[in-house]
PDB file of C-alpha atoms in Angstrom:
ATOM      1  CA  UNK A 967      33.117 -89.645 -32.405  1.00 79.00           C
ATOM      2  CA  UNK A 968      30.590 -90.667 -34.025  1.00 86.00           C
ATOM      3  CA  UNK A 969      27.551 -91.709 -31.776  1.00 87.00           C
ATOM      4  CA  UNK A 970      27.586 -95.427 -32.916  1.00 88.00           C
ATOM      5  CA  UNK A 971      31.301 -95.554 -30.692  1.00 89.00           C
ATOM      6  CA  UNK A 972      30.092 -93.009 -28.179  1.00 91.00           C
ATOM      7  CA  UNK A 973      30.420 -95.395 -24.664  1.00 91.00           C
ATOM      8  CA  UNK A 974      29.946 -93.866 -21.263  1.00 93.00           C
ATOM      9  CA  UNK A 975      32.043 -94.873 -18.356  1.00 91.00           C
ATOM     10  CA  UNK A 976      35.656 -94.142 -15.383  1.00 92.00           C
ATOM     11  CA  UNK A 977      38.640 -92.360 -17.695  1.00 90.00           C
ATOM     12  CA  UNK A 978      41.844 -91.613 -14.767  1.00 90.00           C
ATOM     13  CA  UNK A 979      43.133 -88.360 -14.651  1.00 91.00           C
ATOM     14  CA  UNK A 980      45.770 -88.529 -12.156  1.00 92.00           C
ATOM     15  CA  UNK A 981      47.535 -90.676 -10.198  1.00 89.00           C
ATOM     16  CA  UNK A 982      49.424 -89.397  -7.174  1.00 90.00           C
ATOM     17  CA  UNK A 983      51.582 -90.786  -4.514  1.00 87.00           C
ATOM     18  CA  UNK A 984      49.495 -89.523  -0.706  1.00 85.00           C
ATOM     19  CA  UNK A 985      52.540 -90.080   1.685  1.00 87.00           C
ATOM     20  CA  UNK A 986      49.620 -89.426   4.751  1.00 89.00           C
ATOM     21  CA  UNK A 987      48.615 -92.681   3.296  1.00 87.00           C
ATOM     22  CA  UNK A 988      51.456 -94.368   2.442  1.00 87.00           C
ATOM     23  CA  UNK A 989      50.451 -95.499  -1.281  1.00 89.00           C
ATOM     24  CA  UNK A 990      49.182 -93.884  -5.166  1.00 89.00           C
ATOM     25  CA  UNK A 991      45.873 -92.726  -5.382  1.00 92.00           C
ATOM     26  CA  UNK A 992      43.993 -91.543  -8.491  1.00 91.00           C
ATOM     27  CA  UNK A 993      41.561 -88.966  -9.232  1.00 94.00           C
ATOM     28  CA  UNK A 994      38.989 -90.473 -11.759  1.00 95.00           C
ATOM     29  CA  UNK A 995      35.925 -88.901 -13.731  1.00 94.00           C
ATOM     30  CA  UNK A 996      32.870 -91.494 -13.074  1.00 93.00           C
ATOM     31  CA  UNK A 997      31.099 -91.186 -16.596  1.00 94.00           C
ATOM     32  CA  UNK A 998      33.312 -89.964 -19.520  1.00 93.00           C
ATOM     33  CA  UNK A 999      32.698 -89.785 -22.420  1.00 93.00           C
ATOM     34  CA  UNK A1000      34.721 -93.078 -24.178  1.00 89.00           C
ATOM     35  CA  UNK A1001      34.979 -94.265 -28.172  1.00 88.00           C
ATOM     36  CA  UNK A1002      33.610 -97.875 -28.571  1.00 83.00           C
ATOM     37  CA  UNK A1003      36.129 -98.297 -30.752  1.00 88.00           C
ATOM     38  CA  UNK A1004      38.547 -98.435 -28.861  1.00 83.00           C
ATOM     39  CA  UNK A1005      40.969-100.127 -26.277  1.00 81.00           C
ATOM     40  CA  UNK A1006      43.696 -99.811 -24.116  1.00 78.00           C
ATOM     41  CA  UNK A1007      47.110-101.194 -23.812  1.00 85.00           C
ATOM     42  CA  UNK A1008      46.855-104.720 -21.257  1.00 88.00           C
ATOM     43  CA  UNK A1009      49.773-103.558 -19.133  1.00 89.00           C
ATOM     44  CA  UNK A1010      50.705-100.543 -17.760  1.00 85.00           C
ATOM     45  CA  UNK A1011      52.987 -98.555 -19.737  1.00 87.00           C
ATOM     46  CA  UNK A1012      56.450 -97.710 -17.498  1.00 87.00           C
ATOM     47  CA  UNK A1013      56.671 -93.542 -17.838  1.00 84.00           C
ATOM     48  CA  UNK A1014      60.057 -93.357 -15.757  1.00 87.00           C
ATOM     49  CA  UNK A1015      60.845 -90.136 -16.288  1.00 87.00           C
ATOM     50  CA  UNK A1016      57.845 -89.062 -14.083  1.00 77.00           C
ATOM     51  CA  UNK A1017      59.478 -91.396 -11.134  1.00 70.00           C
TER      52      UNK A1017
END
């Protein structure tokens, strides 16, 4: 990644389901290095193999 495209922002590391709180929870890194030229997809991607 070149210095011109380097940005800092949150990055989703892991999503788990809390049985105690009955909800999905995420482990997030707040200041991860990201590419300023790439863009995430607008919608979540289904991953049925993880269910």
